[in-house]
Amino acid sequence: MIKYSGDEVPVKRLSVADLLPATHYYMTYDGSTTVPACHETVTWLILNKPIYITKQQVSTTIQFIGFT
């Protein structure tokens, strides 16, 4: 667990699939990346039900990925 600025924890394996709910109810479509040059190399996954997260989870995620 990271408690203080500058603390580090090695991540051995991170899979986006681990962040998604275990469901087979979704749709996909072929699309493009969201930044130029907008390469058409993405398969977007749309869940049939929303995933709810708390404001704290949003805040923590924003801090983790470095948005300010």
mmCIF file of N, CA and C in Angstrom:
data_model
loop_
_atom_site.group_PDB
_atom_site.id
_atom_site.type_symbol
_atom_site.label_atom_id
_atom_site.label_comp_id
_atom_site.label_asym_id
_atom_site.label_seq_id
_atom_site.Cartn_x
_atom_site.Cartn_y
_atom_site.Cartn_z
ATOM 1 N N MET A 1 0.844 -1.171 0.000
ATOM 2 C CA MET A 1 0.000 0.000 0.000
ATOM 3 C C MET A 1 0.893 1.240 0.000
ATOM 4 N N ILE A 2 0.560 2.198 -0.835
ATOM 5 C CA ILE A 2 1.303 3.449 -0.900
ATOM 6 C C ILE A 2 0.619 4.467 0.000
ATOM 7 N N LYS A 3 1.376 4.996 0.960
ATOM 8 C CA LYS A 3 0.814 5.973 1.895
ATOM 9 C C LYS A 3 1.363 7.373 1.676
ATOM 10 N N TYR A 4 2.604 7.480 1.198
ATOM 11 C CA TYR A 4 3.258 8.773 1.133
ATOM 12 C C TYR A 4 3.799 9.041 -0.265
ATOM 13 N N SER A 5 3.840 10.309 -0.626
ATOM 14 C CA SER A 5 4.406 10.720 -1.905
ATOM 15 C C SER A 5 5.833 10.199 -2.012
ATOM 16 N N GLY A 6 6.152 9.605 -3.139
ATOM 17 C CA GLY A 6 7.484 9.051 -3.342
ATOM 18 C C GLY A 6 7.597 7.581 -3.006
ATOM 19 N N ASP A 7 6.633 7.034 -2.276
ATOM 20 C CA ASP A 7 6.629 5.598 -1.996
ATOM 21 C C ASP A 7 6.423 4.833 -3.296
ATOM 22 N N GLU A 8 6.989 3.663 -3.365
ATOM 23 C CA GLU A 8 6.850 2.822 -4.550
ATOM 24 C C GLU A 8 6.455 1.410 -4.155
ATOM 25 N N VAL A 9 5.696 0.779 -5.030
ATOM 26 C CA VAL A 9 5.330 -0.620 -4.870
ATOM 27 C C VAL A 9 5.432 -1.262 -6.244
ATOM 28 N N PRO A 10 6.230 -2.311 -6.384
ATOM 29 C CA PRO A 10 6.331 -2.951 -7.699
ATOM 30 C C PRO A 10 5.014 -3.633 -8.078
ATOM 31 N N VAL A 11 4.673 -3.523 -9.345
ATOM 32 C CA VAL A 11 3.478 -4.180 -9.873
ATOM 33 C C VAL A 11 3.962 -5.322 -10.748
ATOM 34 N N LYS A 12 3.649 -6.531 -10.344
ATOM 35 C CA LYS A 12 4.135 -7.694 -11.073
ATOM 36 C C LYS A 12 3.305 -7.975 -12.318
ATOM 37 N N ARG A 13 2.004 -7.770 -12.220
ATOM 38 C CA ARG A 13 1.130 -8.079 -13.347
ATOM 39 C C ARG A 13 -0.105 -7.209 -13.214
ATOM 40 N N LEU A 14 -0.434 -6.521 -14.279
ATOM 41 C CA LEU A 14 -1.644 -5.717 -14.285
ATOM 42 C C LEU A 14 -2.395 -6.018 -15.569
ATOM 43 N N SER A 15 -3.607 -6.473 -15.423
ATOM 44 C CA SER A 15 -4.445 -6.792 -16.567
ATOM 45 C C SER A 15 -5.729 -5.979 -16.477
ATOM 46 N N VAL A 16 -6.085 -5.330 -17.569
ATOM 47 C CA VAL A 16 -7.334 -4.570 -17.601
ATOM 48 C C VAL A 16 -8.508 -5.498 -17.313
ATOM 49 N N ALA A 17 -8.419 -6.735 -17.720
ATOM 50 C CA ALA A 17 -9.498 -7.696 -17.480
ATOM 51 C C ALA A 17 -9.781 -7.847 -15.987
ATOM 52 N N ASP A 18 -8.750 -7.683 -15.153
ATOM 53 C CA ASP A 18 -8.946 -7.784 -13.705
ATOM 54 C C ASP A 18 -9.764 -6.623 -13.150
ATOM 55 N N LEU A 19 -9.862 -5.531 -13.889
ATOM 56 C CA LEU A 19 -10.602 -4.358 -13.437
ATOM 57 C C LEU A 19 -12.068 -4.397 -13.843
ATOM 58 N N LEU A 20 -12.409 -5.307 -14.736
ATOM 59 C CA LEU A 20 -13.772 -5.386 -15.254
ATOM 60 C C LEU A 20 -14.577 -6.451 -14.520
ATOM 61 N N PRO A 21 -15.885 -6.282 -14.466
ATOM 62 C CA PRO A 21 -16.717 -7.304 -13.823
ATOM 63 C C PRO A 21 -16.731 -8.590 -14.646
ATOM 64 N N ALA A 22 -16.950 -9.693 -13.969
ATOM 65 C CA ALA A 22 -17.030 -10.987 -14.645
ATOM 66 C C ALA A 22 -18.410 -11.117 -15.280
ATOM 67 N N THR A 23 -18.510 -10.734 -16.541
ATOM 68 C CA THR A 23 -19.782 -10.808 -17.256
ATOM 69 C C THR A 23 -19.529 -11.132 -18.718
ATOM 70 N N HIS A 24 -20.494 -11.735 -19.321
ATOM 71 C CA HIS A 24 -20.424 -12.015 -20.752
ATOM 72 C C HIS A 24 -21.387 -11.121 -21.510
ATOM 73 N N TYR A 25 -21.947 -10.127 -20.841
ATOM 74 C CA TYR A 25 -22.939 -9.250 -21.446
ATOM 75 C C TYR A 25 -22.305 -7.914 -21.812
ATOM 76 N N TYR A 26 -21.788 -7.868 -23.018
ATOM 77 C CA TYR A 26 -21.160 -6.656 -23.516
ATOM 78 C C TYR A 26 -21.214 -6.651 -25.042
ATOM 79 N N MET A 27 -20.916 -5.490 -25.605
ATOM 80 C CA MET A 27 -20.837 -5.341 -27.056
ATOM 81 C C MET A 27 -19.441 -4.836 -27.394
ATOM 82 N N THR A 28 -18.992 -5.107 -28.593
ATOM 83 C CA THR A 28 -17.715 -4.573 -29.055
ATOM 84 C C THR A 28 -17.906 -3.924 -30.415
ATOM 85 N N TYR A 29 -17.031 -2.991 -30.703
ATOM 86 C CA TYR A 29 -16.988 -2.447 -32.060
ATOM 87 C C TYR A 29 -15.571 -2.004 -32.366
ATOM 88 N N ASP A 30 -15.224 -2.093 -33.646
ATOM 89 C CA ASP A 30 -13.908 -1.667 -34.092
ATOM 90 C C ASP A 30 -13.902 -0.156 -34.230
ATOM 91 N N GLY A 31 -12.866 0.470 -33.707
ATOM 92 C CA GLY A 31 -12.788 1.919 -33.756
ATOM 93 C C GLY A 31 -11.353 2.387 -33.857
ATOM 94 N N SER A 32 -11.121 3.606 -33.388
ATOM 95 C CA SER A 32 -9.799 4.200 -33.492
ATOM 96 C C SER A 32 -9.344 4.714 -32.130
ATOM 97 N N THR A 33 -8.049 5.006 -32.047
ATOM 98 C CA THR A 33 -7.512 5.592 -30.830
ATOM 99 C C THR A 33 -8.088 6.993 -30.643
ATOM 100 N N THR A 34 -8.007 7.514 -29.436
ATOM 101 C CA THR A 34 -8.633 8.805 -29.134
ATOM 102 C C THR A 34 -7.679 9.978 -29.275
ATOM 103 N N VAL A 35 -6.466 9.715 -29.691
ATOM 104 C CA VAL A 35 -5.491 10.788 -29.896
ATOM 105 C C VAL A 35 -4.955 10.708 -31.317
ATOM 106 N N PRO A 36 -4.560 11.851 -31.884
ATOM 107 C CA PRO A 36 -3.994 11.813 -33.245
ATOM 108 C C PRO A 36 -2.823 10.861 -33.273
ATOM 109 N N ALA A 37 -2.689 10.078 -34.227
ATOM 110 C CA ALA A 37 -3.220 10.038 -35.562
ATOM 111 C C ALA A 37 -4.489 9.207 -35.685
ATOM 112 N N CYS A 38 -5.140 8.910 -34.588
ATOM 113 C CA CYS A 38 -6.429 8.203 -34.583
ATOM 114 C C CYS A 38 -6.381 6.900 -35.375
ATOM 115 N N HIS A 39 -5.380 6.100 -35.099
ATOM 116 C CA HIS A 39 -5.230 4.818 -35.795
ATOM 117 C C HIS A 39 -6.443 3.931 -35.532
ATOM 118 N N GLU A 40 -6.903 3.271 -36.568
ATOM 119 C CA GLU A 40 -8.078 2.400 -36.452
ATOM 120 C C GLU A 40 -7.642 0.998 -36.039
ATOM 121 N N THR A 41 -7.133 0.906 -34.831
ATOM 122 C CA THR A 41 -6.563 -0.352 -34.343
ATOM 123 C C THR A 41 -7.142 -0.772 -33.002
ATOM 124 N N VAL A 42 -8.285 -0.217 -32.639
ATOM 125 C CA VAL A 42 -8.847 -0.448 -31.312
ATOM 126 C C VAL A 42 -10.154 -1.219 -31.418
ATOM 127 N N THR A 43 -10.347 -2.156 -30.515
ATOM 128 C CA THR A 43 -11.656 -2.771 -30.341
ATOM 129 C C THR A 43 -12.205 -2.261 -29.022
ATOM 130 N N TRP A 44 -13.285 -1.478 -29.097
ATOM 131 C CA TRP A 44 -13.903 -0.906 -27.904
ATOM 132 C C TRP A 44 -14.875 -1.906 -27.301
ATOM 133 N N LEU A 45 -14.914 -1.965 -25.981
ATOM 134 C CA LEU A 45 -15.778 -2.875 -25.244
ATOM 135 C C LEU A 45 -16.796 -2.037 -24.484
ATOM 136 N N ILE A 46 -18.077 -2.292 -24.708
ATOM 137 C CA ILE A 46 -19.154 -1.556 -24.052
ATOM 138 C C ILE A 46 -19.946 -2.531 -23.189
ATOM 139 N N LEU A 47 -19.922 -2.319 -21.876
ATOM 140 C CA LEU A 47 -20.685 -3.174 -20.968
ATOM 141 C C LEU A 47 -22.164 -2.832 -21.051
ATOM 142 N N ASN A 48 -23.022 -3.817 -20.832
ATOM 143 C CA ASN A 48 -24.465 -3.568 -20.916
ATOM 144 C C ASN A 48 -25.009 -2.856 -19.680
ATOM 145 N N LYS A 49 -24.224 -2.837 -18.599
ATOM 146 C CA LYS A 49 -24.626 -2.132 -17.380
ATOM 147 C C LYS A 49 -23.459 -1.262 -16.934
ATOM 148 N N PRO A 50 -23.750 -0.088 -16.375
ATOM 149 C CA PRO A 50 -22.652 0.778 -15.922
ATOM 150 C C PRO A 50 -21.917 0.185 -14.726
ATOM 151 N N ILE A 51 -20.680 0.585 -14.585
ATOM 152 C CA ILE A 51 -19.887 0.243 -13.412
ATOM 153 C C ILE A 51 -19.851 1.496 -12.547
ATOM 154 N N TYR A 52 -20.315 1.403 -11.331
ATOM 155 C CA TYR A 52 -20.356 2.554 -10.436
ATOM 156 C C TYR A 52 -19.107 2.587 -9.570
ATOM 157 N N ILE A 53 -18.519 3.777 -9.452
ATOM 158 C CA ILE A 53 -17.383 3.962 -8.566
ATOM 159 C C ILE A 53 -17.627 5.218 -7.728
ATOM 160 N N THR A 54 -16.925 5.292 -6.623
ATOM 161 C CA THR A 54 -17.099 6.421 -5.713
ATOM 162 C C THR A 54 -16.240 7.608 -6.163
ATOM 163 N N LYS A 55 -16.539 8.777 -5.610
ATOM 164 C CA LYS A 55 -15.723 9.964 -5.885
ATOM 165 C C LYS A 55 -14.287 9.731 -5.442
ATOM 166 N N GLN A 56 -14.116 9.029 -4.334
ATOM 167 C CA GLN A 56 -12.773 8.734 -3.840
ATOM 168 C C GLN A 56 -12.007 7.861 -4.834
ATOM 169 N N GLN A 57 -12.670 6.885 -5.441
ATOM 170 C CA GLN A 57 -12.013 6.045 -6.435
ATOM 171 C C GLN A 57 -11.608 6.863 -7.660
ATOM 172 N N VAL A 58 -12.459 7.792 -8.077
ATOM 173 C CA VAL A 58 -12.116 8.669 -9.203
ATOM 174 C C VAL A 58 -10.899 9.510 -8.840
ATOM 175 N N SER A 59 -10.910 10.107 -7.662
ATOM 176 C CA SER A 59 -9.807 10.951 -7.209
ATOM 177 C C SER A 59 -8.496 10.170 -7.139
ATOM 178 N N THR A 60 -8.554 8.982 -6.578
ATOM 179 C CA THR A 60 -7.361 8.144 -6.465
ATOM 180 C C THR A 60 -6.825 7.773 -7.839
ATOM 181 N N THR A 61 -7.711 7.441 -8.758
ATOM 182 C CA THR A 61 -7.297 7.081 -10.113
ATOM 183 C C THR A 61 -6.644 8.265 -10.810
ATOM 184 N N ILE A 62 -7.234 9.439 -10.681
ATOM 185 C CA ILE A 62 -6.674 10.643 -11.297
ATOM 186 C C ILE A 62 -5.272 10.916 -10.755
ATOM 187 N N GLN A 63 -5.099 10.792 -9.454
ATOM 188 C CA GLN A 63 -3.779 10.996 -8.858
ATOM 189 C C GLN A 63 -2.793 9.939 -9.340
ATOM 190 N N PHE A 64 -3.246 8.705 -9.457
ATOM 191 C CA PHE A 64 -2.377 7.600 -9.855
ATOM 192 C C PHE A 64 -1.848 7.786 -11.269
ATOM 193 N N ILE A 65 -2.719 8.211 -12.195
ATOM 194 C CA ILE A 65 -2.279 8.334 -13.587
ATOM 195 C C ILE A 65 -1.654 9.690 -13.883
ATOM 196 N N GLY A 66 -1.675 10.594 -12.902
ATOM 197 C CA GLY A 66 -0.938 11.834 -13.050
ATOM 198 C C GLY A 66 -1.699 13.013 -13.606
ATOM 199 N N PHE A 67 -3.013 12.941 -13.713
ATOM 200 C CA PHE A 67 -3.779 14.106 -14.146
ATOM 201 C C PHE A 67 -3.878 15.076 -12.986
ATOM 202 N N THR A 68 -3.862 16.371 -13.301
ATOM 203 C CA THR A 68 -4.027 17.371 -12.241
ATOM 204 C C THR A 68 -5.142 18.324 -12.570
#
